[in-house]
Short mmCIF file of C-alpha atoms in Angstrom, two decimals:
data_model
loop_
_atom_site.label_atom_id
_atom_site.label_comp_id
_atom_site.label_asym_id
_atom_site.label_seq_id
_atom_site.Cartn_x
_atom_site.Cartn_y
_atom_site.Cartn_z
CA MET K 1 24.91 28.13 2.79
CA LYS K 2 20.86 29.31 2.12
CA ASP K 3 22.82 32.66 1.73
CA ASN K 4 24.92 31.65 -1.20
CA PHE K 5 21.69 30.25 -3.10
CA ARG K 6 19.05 32.28 -4.29
CA LYS K 7 15.15 31.09 -5.85
CA ASN K 8 16.06 30.09 -10.80
CA ASP K 9 19.34 30.44 -9.55
CA LEU K 10 20.83 26.82 -11.15
CA VAL K 11 22.80 24.35 -10.09
CA THR K 12 24.78 21.51 -10.87
CA LEU K 13 24.84 18.38 -8.53
CA GLU K 14 24.81 14.37 -8.67
CA ILE K 15 22.39 12.86 -7.22
CA THR K 16 23.33 10.76 -3.98
CA ASP K 17 20.63 9.22 -2.07
CA LEU K 18 15.81 9.57 -2.69
CA GLY K 19 13.62 11.15 -0.74
CA SER K 20 11.02 9.39 1.22
CA SER K 21 8.63 10.52 -2.81
CA GLY K 22 10.93 9.79 -4.85
CA GLU K 23 12.70 12.62 -5.72
CA GLY K 24 16.82 12.15 -5.72
CA ILE K 25 19.12 14.48 -2.61
CA GLY K 26 22.13 15.71 -3.40
CA LYS K 27 24.41 18.97 -1.66
CA VAL K 28 25.72 21.92 -3.91
CA ASP K 29 28.11 23.51 -1.80
CA GLY K 30 26.24 22.31 1.10
CA PHE K 31 23.56 22.41 0.99
CA THR K 32 20.87 20.02 0.41
CA LEU K 33 18.66 20.42 -2.90
CA PHE K 34 15.52 17.48 -3.66
CA VAL K 35 14.78 17.08 -6.77
CA LYS K 36 12.68 15.22 -8.83
CA ASP K 37 12.92 13.37 -11.00
CA ALA K 38 16.77 13.42 -10.65
CA LEU K 39 17.65 9.24 -9.25
CA ILE K 40 20.55 8.27 -8.09
CA GLY K 41 23.94 8.47 -9.49
CA ASP K 42 22.72 11.48 -11.63
CA VAL K 43 24.37 14.16 -12.80
CA ILE K 44 21.45 17.08 -12.91
CA GLN K 45 21.20 20.60 -14.01
CA ALA K 46 18.44 21.98 -11.50
CA LYS K 47 16.69 26.08 -10.84
CA ILE K 48 15.83 26.37 -7.67
CA ILE K 49 12.19 26.72 -6.59
CA LYS K 50 11.62 27.22 -3.03
CA LEU K 51 14.95 27.47 -0.31
CA LYS K 52 14.48 26.76 2.99
CA LYS K 53 16.62 27.12 5.79
CA ASN K 54 18.67 23.78 5.63
CA TYR K 55 18.24 22.47 2.21
CA GLY K 56 15.86 23.33 -0.58
CA TYR K 57 13.94 21.89 -3.51
CA GLY K 58 15.06 22.34 -7.57
CA ARG K 59 13.18 21.30 -11.12
CA LEU K 60 15.22 19.32 -12.78
CA MET K 61 16.39 21.06 -16.18
CA GLU K 62 18.59 19.27 -17.71
CA ILE K 63 20.76 14.77 -17.05
CA VAL K 64 24.70 16.04 -17.39
CA ILE K 65 25.51 12.76 -16.69
CA PRO K 66 23.23 10.20 -16.65
CA SER K 67 23.36 7.52 -13.95
CA PRO K 68 24.38 3.97 -15.18
CA ALA K 69 21.08 2.49 -13.61
CA ARG K 70 18.81 4.21 -15.62
CA VAL K 71 16.81 2.84 -17.87
CA GLU K 72 13.97 3.30 -19.62
CA ALA K 73 10.23 3.51 -18.91
CA ARG K 74 8.61 1.79 -20.23
CA CYS K 75 5.52 4.04 -19.55
CA LEU K 76 5.81 6.74 -21.09
CA LYS K 77 4.31 8.72 -18.75
CA ALA K 78 6.30 7.25 -15.51
CA ARG K 79 6.76 11.12 -14.35
CA ALA K 80 3.84 12.79 -14.76
CA CYS K 81 1.89 9.60 -12.91
CA GLY K 82 2.86 9.42 -9.57
CA GLY K 83 2.83 5.69 -8.70
CA CYS K 84 5.61 4.59 -10.89
CA GLN K 85 7.86 7.43 -9.06
CA ILE K 86 11.47 5.15 -9.88
CA GLN K 87 10.60 3.69 -12.83
CA PRO K 88 13.03 4.94 -15.06
CA LEU K 89 15.53 3.42 -11.70
CA ASP K 90 17.06 -0.35 -13.06
CA TYR K 91 15.63 -2.70 -10.80
CA GLU K 92 17.92 -4.29 -8.80
CA LYS K 93 18.98 -0.56 -8.29
CA GLN K 94 15.73 -0.89 -7.08
CA LEU K 95 16.34 -3.50 -4.68
CA GLU K 96 19.52 -2.48 -3.44
CA TYR K 97 18.09 0.86 -2.31
CA LYS K 98 15.54 0.08 -0.07
CA GLU K 99 17.54 -1.95 2.15
CA ASN K 100 19.37 0.24 2.00
CA LYS K 101 16.39 2.87 3.29
CA VAL K 102 14.75 0.29 5.66
CA GLY K 103 19.21 -0.61 7.47
CA GLY K 104 19.88 3.47 7.20
CA LEU K 105 16.72 4.20 9.29
CA LEU K 106 17.25 1.35 11.61
CA GLU K 107 20.47 2.67 13.08
CA ARG K 108 20.24 5.85 12.84
CA VAL K 109 16.39 6.56 14.62
CA GLY K 110 16.42 3.29 15.81
CA LYS K 111 19.48 2.88 17.32
CA ILE K 112 19.21 -0.69 15.95
CA ARG K 113 22.72 -3.00 15.18
CA ASP K 114 24.12 -5.98 15.90
CA TYR K 115 21.58 -8.52 13.72
CA VAL K 116 20.90 -10.48 10.99
CA MET K 117 19.50 -8.23 7.81
CA GLU K 118 18.70 -10.80 4.76
CA PRO K 119 18.46 -10.74 1.84
CA ILE K 120 15.89 -8.67 -0.05
CA ILE K 121 13.16 -10.62 -1.55
CA GLY K 122 12.97 -8.16 -5.21
CA MET K 123 9.43 -10.06 -8.42
CA GLU K 124 10.57 -12.07 -10.90
CA GLU K 125 8.71 -9.96 -13.31
CA PRO K 126 8.19 -7.01 -10.98
CA TRP K 127 4.88 -5.53 -14.60
CA HIS K 128 1.72 -5.92 -13.66
CA TYR K 129 1.55 -7.62 -10.18
CA ARG K 130 -2.17 -4.80 -7.60
CA ASN K 131 -4.80 -6.80 -8.14
CA LYS K 132 -6.51 -3.71 -7.06
CA ALA K 133 -7.11 -0.40 -9.05
CA GLN K 134 -8.40 2.92 -8.56
CA PHE K 135 -8.76 5.48 -11.42
CA PRO K 136 -10.81 8.55 -10.99
CA VAL K 137 -12.75 10.02 -13.71
CA GLY K 138 -12.36 13.65 -14.77
CA LYS K 139 -13.27 15.60 -18.21
CA ASP K 140 -10.19 16.74 -20.48
CA LYS K 141 -10.18 20.90 -21.67
CA ASP K 142 -12.24 19.63 -24.13
CA GLY K 143 -14.92 18.47 -22.38
CA LYS K 144 -14.42 14.61 -23.23
CA ILE K 145 -14.56 12.02 -20.33
CA ILE K 146 -11.07 10.49 -19.16
CA THR K 147 -9.98 8.25 -16.79
CA GLY K 148 -6.36 8.13 -15.84
CA PHE K 149 -4.13 8.36 -12.60
CA TYR K 150 -3.96 11.54 -10.48
CA ALA K 151 -0.58 13.70 -11.64
CA GLY K 152 2.72 13.38 -7.99
CA ARG K 153 0.63 15.76 -5.26
CA THR K 154 -2.07 16.74 -7.13
CA HIS K 155 -5.29 16.01 -7.98
CA SER K 156 -5.04 16.37 -11.92
CA ILE K 157 -6.15 13.16 -14.26
CA VAL K 158 -2.70 11.96 -15.74
CA PRO K 159 -5.02 10.23 -18.31
CA LEU K 160 -3.41 6.11 -19.04
CA ASP K 161 -5.83 3.87 -21.07
CA LYS K 162 -2.11 1.06 -20.26
CA CYS K 163 -0.52 1.10 -16.60
CA PHE K 164 1.76 -1.97 -16.99
CA ILE K 165 1.75 -2.33 -12.62
CA GLN K 166 -2.27 -3.17 -13.02
CA HIS K 167 -3.38 -5.67 -14.66
CA PRO K 168 -4.43 -5.87 -18.75
CA LEU K 169 -7.22 -6.47 -17.87
CA ASN K 170 -8.48 -3.16 -15.97
CA GLU K 171 -7.75 -1.99 -20.06
CA GLN K 172 -11.06 -3.26 -21.25
CA ILE K 173 -13.47 -2.27 -17.99
CA MET K 174 -11.49 1.78 -18.36
CA SER K 175 -12.63 1.46 -22.28
CA ILE K 176 -16.48 0.20 -21.33
CA VAL K 177 -16.71 2.54 -18.92
CA GLN K 178 -15.56 5.12 -20.24
CA ARG K 179 -18.34 5.18 -23.67
CA TRP K 180 -21.41 4.05 -21.08
CA MET K 181 -20.88 7.16 -19.61
CA GLU K 182 -20.01 8.88 -23.10
CA GLU K 183 -22.92 6.87 -25.47
CA PHE K 184 -26.36 7.63 -22.20
CA ASN K 185 -23.92 11.05 -21.87
CA ILE K 186 -23.64 11.04 -18.01
CA SER K 187 -21.56 12.52 -16.00
CA SER K 188 -18.44 12.45 -14.35
CA TYR K 189 -16.95 14.00 -11.10
CA ASP K 190 -15.70 17.55 -10.15
CA GLU K 191 -14.34 18.35 -7.33
CA VAL K 192 -13.44 22.29 -7.37
CA SER K 193 -18.12 22.21 -8.08
CA HIS K 194 -18.80 18.93 -6.32
CA LYS K 195 -20.73 18.59 -9.42
CA GLY K 196 -21.65 15.18 -11.14
CA LEU K 197 -22.02 11.68 -11.15
CA VAL K 198 -19.19 9.34 -11.23
CA ARG K 199 -16.36 9.54 -8.93
CA HIS K 200 -13.69 5.90 -9.63
CA ILE K 201 -13.92 3.46 -11.22
CA PHE K 202 -12.63 0.48 -8.74
CA THR K 203 -11.50 -2.47 -9.38
CA ARG K 204 -10.68 -5.75 -7.55
CA ILE K 205 -9.10 -9.49 -10.19
CA GLY K 206 -7.98 -12.12 -8.48
CA LYS K 207 -4.05 -13.24 -8.69
CA TYR K 208 -5.07 -16.98 -8.34
CA THR K 209 -8.57 -17.05 -8.74
CA GLU K 210 -9.34 -14.24 -11.43
CA GLU K 211 -12.76 -13.13 -10.08
CA VAL K 212 -13.50 -9.82 -11.69
CA MET K 213 -15.45 -6.60 -8.83
CA VAL K 214 -16.02 -3.73 -11.24
CA CYS K 215 -17.40 -1.53 -8.66
CA LEU K 216 -18.16 2.13 -9.47
CA VAL K 217 -17.37 5.35 -7.02
CA ILE K 218 -20.15 7.79 -7.49
CA ASN K 219 -21.38 11.06 -5.64
CA GLY K 220 -24.60 10.45 -6.34
CA LYS K 221 -27.73 7.52 -5.00
CA LYS K 222 -28.02 5.31 -8.20
CA ILE K 223 -26.75 5.60 -12.14
CA PRO K 224 -29.11 5.85 -15.19
CA LYS K 225 -28.14 3.52 -17.66
CA GLU K 226 -27.61 0.55 -14.88
CA ALA K 227 -28.60 -2.08 -16.68
CA GLU K 228 -27.07 -1.15 -19.74
CA LEU K 229 -24.03 -1.13 -18.24
CA ILE K 230 -24.42 -4.46 -15.68
CA GLU K 231 -24.96 -6.29 -19.64
CA ARG K 232 -21.83 -4.90 -20.73
CA LEU K 233 -19.32 -5.20 -17.95
CA LYS K 234 -20.85 -9.05 -17.57
CA GLN K 235 -18.82 -9.37 -20.65
CA ILE K 236 -15.63 -9.23 -18.89
CA PRO K 237 -13.58 -12.53 -18.08
CA GLY K 238 -14.25 -13.75 -14.44
CA ILE K 239 -16.40 -11.35 -13.66
CA LYS K 240 -18.07 -12.17 -10.43
CA SER K 241 -19.56 -9.01 -8.43
CA ILE K 242 -20.60 -5.25 -9.89
CA CYS K 243 -21.26 -2.54 -6.82
CA LEU K 244 -21.82 0.55 -6.36
CA ASN K 245 -19.61 2.77 -3.71
CA VAL K 246 -21.69 5.52 -2.83
CA ASN K 247 -19.80 8.31 -1.70
CA ARG K 248 -21.08 12.17 -1.80
CA GLU K 249 -18.63 14.10 0.55
CA ASN K 250 -16.54 16.94 -0.58
CA THR K 251 -13.47 14.73 1.04
CA ASN K 252 -9.97 13.10 -1.03
CA VAL K 253 -11.39 9.71 0.21
CA ILE K 254 -12.15 7.60 -2.81
CA LEU K 255 -14.54 4.92 -0.55
CA GLY K 256 -17.61 5.78 0.97
CA LYS K 257 -19.58 3.55 3.82
CA ASP K 258 -22.77 2.40 0.91
CA ILE K 259 -22.04 -0.82 -1.26
CA GLN K 260 -24.92 -1.17 -3.59
CA CYS K 261 -24.75 -4.43 -4.99
CA LEU K 262 -25.54 -4.43 -8.79
CA TRP K 263 -25.58 -7.83 -10.03
CA GLY K 264 -23.05 -10.68 -9.00
CA GLN K 265 -21.56 -11.02 -5.46
CA PRO K 266 -20.53 -8.43 -2.86
CA TYR K 267 -17.59 -9.37 -3.11
CA ILE K 268 -14.80 -11.76 -4.87
CA THR K 269 -12.15 -14.52 -3.18
CA ASP K 270 -8.93 -15.15 -3.33
CA LYS K 271 -5.94 -17.24 -2.27
CA ILE K 272 -2.26 -16.21 -0.16
CA GLY K 273 -1.14 -20.09 -0.09
CA GLU K 274 -3.65 -22.50 0.87
CA ILE K 275 -5.91 -19.63 2.22
CA SER K 276 -8.81 -19.10 0.71
CA TYR K 277 -9.94 -14.75 1.91
CA ARG K 278 -12.96 -13.21 0.16
CA ILE K 279 -12.35 -9.76 -0.31
CA SER K 280 -15.31 -7.20 -0.49
CA PRO K 281 -14.46 -3.50 -2.12
CA LEU K 282 -13.98 -1.87 1.73
CA SER K 283 -11.93 -4.96 2.10
CA PHE K 284 -8.20 -3.99 3.05
CA PHE K 285 -6.46 -6.33 1.07
CA GLN K 286 -2.04 -7.02 -0.38
CA VAL K 287 -2.43 -5.71 -3.29
CA ASN K 288 0.71 -7.62 -4.27
CA PRO K 289 -0.59 -11.11 -3.70
CA ILE K 290 3.14 -12.84 -5.46
CA GLN K 291 4.87 -10.18 -2.48
CA THR K 292 2.30 -11.23 0.42
CA GLN K 293 2.84 -14.89 -0.34
CA LYS K 294 6.36 -13.95 0.71
CA LEU K 295 6.30 -11.65 3.64
CA TYR K 296 3.40 -13.88 4.92
CA ALA K 297 6.30 -16.94 4.69
CA THR K 298 8.97 -14.68 6.19
CA ALA K 299 6.43 -13.86 9.25
CA LEU K 300 5.59 -17.33 9.74
CA GLU K 301 9.04 -18.17 9.80
CA TYR K 302 10.38 -15.96 11.82
CA ALA K 303 7.47 -16.40 14.73
CA GLY K 304 8.80 -20.29 14.81
CA LEU K 305 5.04 -22.10 15.35
CA THR K 306 5.61 -25.18 16.99
CA GLY K 307 1.07 -25.99 17.10
CA LYS K 308 1.51 -25.61 20.75
CA GLU K 309 1.86 -21.71 20.86
CA THR K 310 -0.57 -18.56 21.68
CA VAL K 311 -0.26 -15.89 18.64
CA TRP K 312 -1.42 -11.83 18.61
CA ASP K 313 -1.93 -10.29 15.85
CA LEU K 314 -3.03 -6.85 15.81
CA TYR K 315 -3.97 -4.54 12.98
CA CYS K 316 -5.82 -8.60 11.59
CA GLY K 317 -7.41 -6.38 8.45
CA ILE K 318 -10.09 -9.25 7.29
CA GLY K 319 -7.95 -12.39 8.88
CA THR K 320 -5.09 -12.41 6.27
CA ILE K 321 -2.39 -13.06 8.72
CA SER K 322 -4.49 -14.83 11.10
CA LEU K 323 -5.60 -17.12 9.51
CA PHE K 324 -1.72 -17.81 7.71
CA LEU K 325 -1.13 -17.96 11.07
CA ALA K 326 -3.94 -20.48 12.43
CA GLN K 327 -2.65 -23.08 10.24
CA ALA K 328 0.92 -23.35 12.88
CA ALA K 329 -0.25 -22.34 15.80
CA LYS K 330 -2.38 -23.27 18.71
CA LYS K 331 -4.63 -20.15 18.93
CA VAL K 332 -4.43 -17.13 17.24
CA TYR K 333 -6.23 -13.57 18.79
CA GLY K 334 -7.49 -10.84 15.47
CA VAL K 335 -7.33 -7.45 16.56
CA GLU K 336 -8.70 -4.42 14.35
CA ILE K 337 -10.40 -1.50 14.92
CA VAL K 338 -12.64 -1.98 11.56
CA PRO K 339 -16.25 -3.91 11.90
CA GLU K 340 -16.36 -4.72 8.47
CA ALA K 341 -12.27 -5.98 8.30
CA ILE K 342 -14.29 -8.18 11.43
CA ARG K 343 -16.89 -9.88 10.06
CA ASP K 344 -15.05 -10.13 6.47
CA ALA K 345 -12.13 -12.26 9.18
CA GLN K 346 -14.84 -14.03 10.69
CA GLU K 347 -16.24 -15.31 7.65
CA ASN K 348 -12.75 -15.76 5.91
CA ALA K 349 -12.22 -17.99 8.74
CA ARG K 350 -15.90 -20.00 8.42
CA LEU K 351 -14.50 -19.97 4.56
CA ASN K 352 -11.01 -22.26 5.38
CA HIS K 353 -12.51 -24.44 8.39
CA ILE K 354 -10.05 -22.87 11.11
CA GLU K 355 -11.96 -22.71 14.37
CA ASN K 356 -8.75 -21.87 15.48
CA ALA K 357 -9.09 -17.89 15.15
CA GLU K 358 -10.62 -15.40 16.68
CA PHE K 359 -10.64 -11.46 16.38
CA PHE K 360 -11.41 -8.86 17.99
CA VAL K 361 -13.16 -4.94 17.08
CA GLY K 362 -11.83 -2.14 19.00
CA LYS K 363 -8.84 -0.20 19.28
CA ALA K 364 -5.27 -3.14 20.09
CA GLU K 365 -3.76 -1.02 21.57
CA GLU K 366 -7.24 -1.04 24.10
CA VAL K 367 -8.49 -5.11 23.55
CA LEU K 368 -4.74 -5.86 23.67
CA PRO K 369 -5.00 -4.91 27.69
CA GLU K 370 -8.28 -5.59 27.82
CA GLN K 371 -8.23 -9.19 27.26
CA TYR K 372 -4.72 -9.20 29.25
CA GLU K 373 -4.93 -7.65 32.32
CA LYS K 374 -9.23 -8.31 32.78
CA ASN K 375 -9.28 -11.47 31.43
CA GLY K 376 -6.03 -13.33 31.76
CA VAL K 377 -4.79 -13.79 27.55
CA TYR K 378 -1.43 -13.41 27.67
CA ALA K 379 0.68 -14.44 24.16
CA ASP K 380 3.75 -16.75 23.35
CA VAL K 381 3.63 -14.50 20.30
CA ILE K 382 2.46 -10.90 19.21
CA VAL K 383 2.58 -9.95 15.45
CA VAL K 384 1.55 -6.12 15.06
CA ASP K 385 1.33 -4.98 10.93
CA PRO K 386 0.08 -1.67 12.45
CA PRO K 387 -0.49 0.77 9.28
CA ARG K 388 1.75 3.73 8.03
CA LYS K 389 2.04 5.99 11.08
CA GLY K 390 2.67 3.05 13.47
CA CYS K 391 1.72 1.27 16.71
CA ASP K 392 0.83 3.38 19.26
CA GLU K 393 2.53 3.66 22.53
CA LYS K 394 0.27 2.58 24.70
CA LEU K 395 0.31 -0.36 22.95
CA LEU K 396 3.99 -0.64 23.28
CA ALA K 397 3.50 -1.13 26.59
CA CYS K 398 1.09 -3.63 26.45
CA MET K 399 2.90 -6.24 24.65
CA VAL K 400 6.13 -5.15 26.83
CA GLN K 401 4.27 -5.87 29.79
CA MET K 402 2.73 -9.24 28.05
CA ALA K 403 6.24 -10.67 27.87
CA PRO K 404 5.51 -12.81 24.94
CA GLU K 405 8.90 -14.53 23.62
CA THR K 406 8.54 -13.04 20.12
CA ILE K 407 7.47 -10.05 18.65
CA VAL K 408 7.19 -10.00 14.51
CA TYR K 409 7.17 -6.87 13.91
CA VAL K 410 5.20 -6.43 9.41
CA SER K 411 5.85 -2.89 8.36
CA CYS K 412 5.43 -0.76 5.18
CA ASP K 413 7.22 2.88 6.96
CA PRO K 414 11.23 1.78 7.43
CA ALA K 415 11.09 5.65 9.42
CA THR K 416 8.47 3.98 12.00
CA LEU K 417 8.76 0.59 11.72
CA ALA K 418 12.79 1.90 13.58
CA ARG K 419 11.19 4.41 15.87
CA ASP K 420 9.08 1.79 17.96
CA LEU K 421 12.34 -1.13 17.62
CA ASN K 422 14.05 1.70 19.91
CA TYR K 423 11.09 1.29 22.10
CA LEU K 424 11.26 -2.23 22.00
CA SER K 425 15.13 -3.04 22.09
CA ASN K 426 15.15 -0.67 25.17
CA HIS K 427 12.12 -2.23 26.81
CA GLY K 428 14.02 -6.28 26.98
CA TYR K 429 13.66 -6.69 23.34
CA LYS K 430 16.07 -7.84 20.71
CA VAL K 431 15.89 -7.55 16.93
CA LYS K 432 17.56 -10.91 15.89
CA LYS K 433 16.72 -10.40 12.00
CA VAL K 434 15.44 -8.38 9.30
CA ARG K 435 13.90 -9.04 5.24
CA CYS K 436 13.07 -6.74 3.04
CA THR K 437 10.08 -7.78 0.37
CA ASP K 438 9.85 -5.17 -2.51
CA MET K 439 5.70 -5.66 -2.41
CA PHE K 440 5.60 -2.07 -4.82
CA PRO K 441 8.33 -2.26 -7.58
CA HIS K 442 8.76 1.01 -9.66
CA SER K 443 7.76 2.48 -6.47
CA VAL K 444 9.84 3.66 -3.05
CA HIS K 445 7.78 2.22 -1.04
CA VAL K 446 8.66 -1.27 0.68
CA GLU K 447 7.46 -3.72 3.55
CA THR K 448 9.25 -5.14 5.95
CA VAL K 449 9.17 -8.35 8.63
CA VAL K 450 11.19 -8.12 12.28
CA LEU K 451 11.82 -10.46 14.62
CA MET K 452 13.05 -9.74 17.86
CA TYR K 453 13.37 -12.15 21.11
CA ARG K 454 13.17 -11.27 25.05
CA ILE K 455 16.17 -10.59 26.17
#
């Protein structure tokens, strides 16, 4: 079917699905095309720009018939910026798409059937929900300092002075840093030459405490006119922490390992439910605290704790889920590979006077077998919240060997979730309930909690 088409051909097609990056998917004479900026229900004209053996890519030329679910994007730069791939899709349709995406992958990849799909948890107000921002700093063609976000799949900065998913206070922070750089002729980082000083403006803002952290990521050891910047940033309501993060590597990774506190404290605090957390620049902490509380409440509900259980929380980060579970468990063990995160987890346990949580540094697939085989530590419940790549098969095998009555899988990637559930369902476990939470409105990402029990 590919032979029926040539590069630059114009074709008309209806969009029936969305891809992993939010691009529209449709078919022309049975041949699949991926088209950025097209939405489910659109009938479009597209120009073919790349052909593969079984599929191709097109550029949106015209929306012939707009989808009934297409709405006006709030942000004028939503199409250029890579942050909100599906902002022009009606929010209820976004939720429907995400739930269908998870269900489809569980059936096709996981071979999972005969379970309860509970209604997806959406947001009442799906705007200004993020508590963390990373704004790249650069120059426009006229040499003027700009901040904003990277355009999708590029490192070209789309200048933005207003973002509808970030905390509104970020607009003031960006403006202060930008004016300080212009006034004192402080350079922005250039990725091509690997020269220039300021790489990113990194912020964290506590949803419930309203505490603010500003961290400049720099290609150097210190900044000039430090006192002047501090004095200006101190005027921001709720400011608690002003830091530098040193990243002198020629890399796409945003943060380096070296943190210098210039003013205040090297962390802020925020809450999830009744638990308070200290959050440093390098801490992993969910960016949507409203939905995080709902996600963790689902995980806690699915765990079915009575106060008698031993729980293992794998990939525990700074102990966010561990401490949530510790409120209702006999004992919680957390495992995380990042030493700084474990130090934060231990501090967070002390902060909340929680004494029934213990934390281990290391790979989950190494720590769990060691504790189980050498020290006889067992689990009534295992909670796992892996990164997008999912669980190592060695870890899944150890989980099966430990034979907990309940496994609660918290996932940020439906494809690897489906793969791992397939393994577990072939080794003595059955999926009972699934519930999605919309942690990132206007993007294609979705968080999922799954309850499995031992057959």
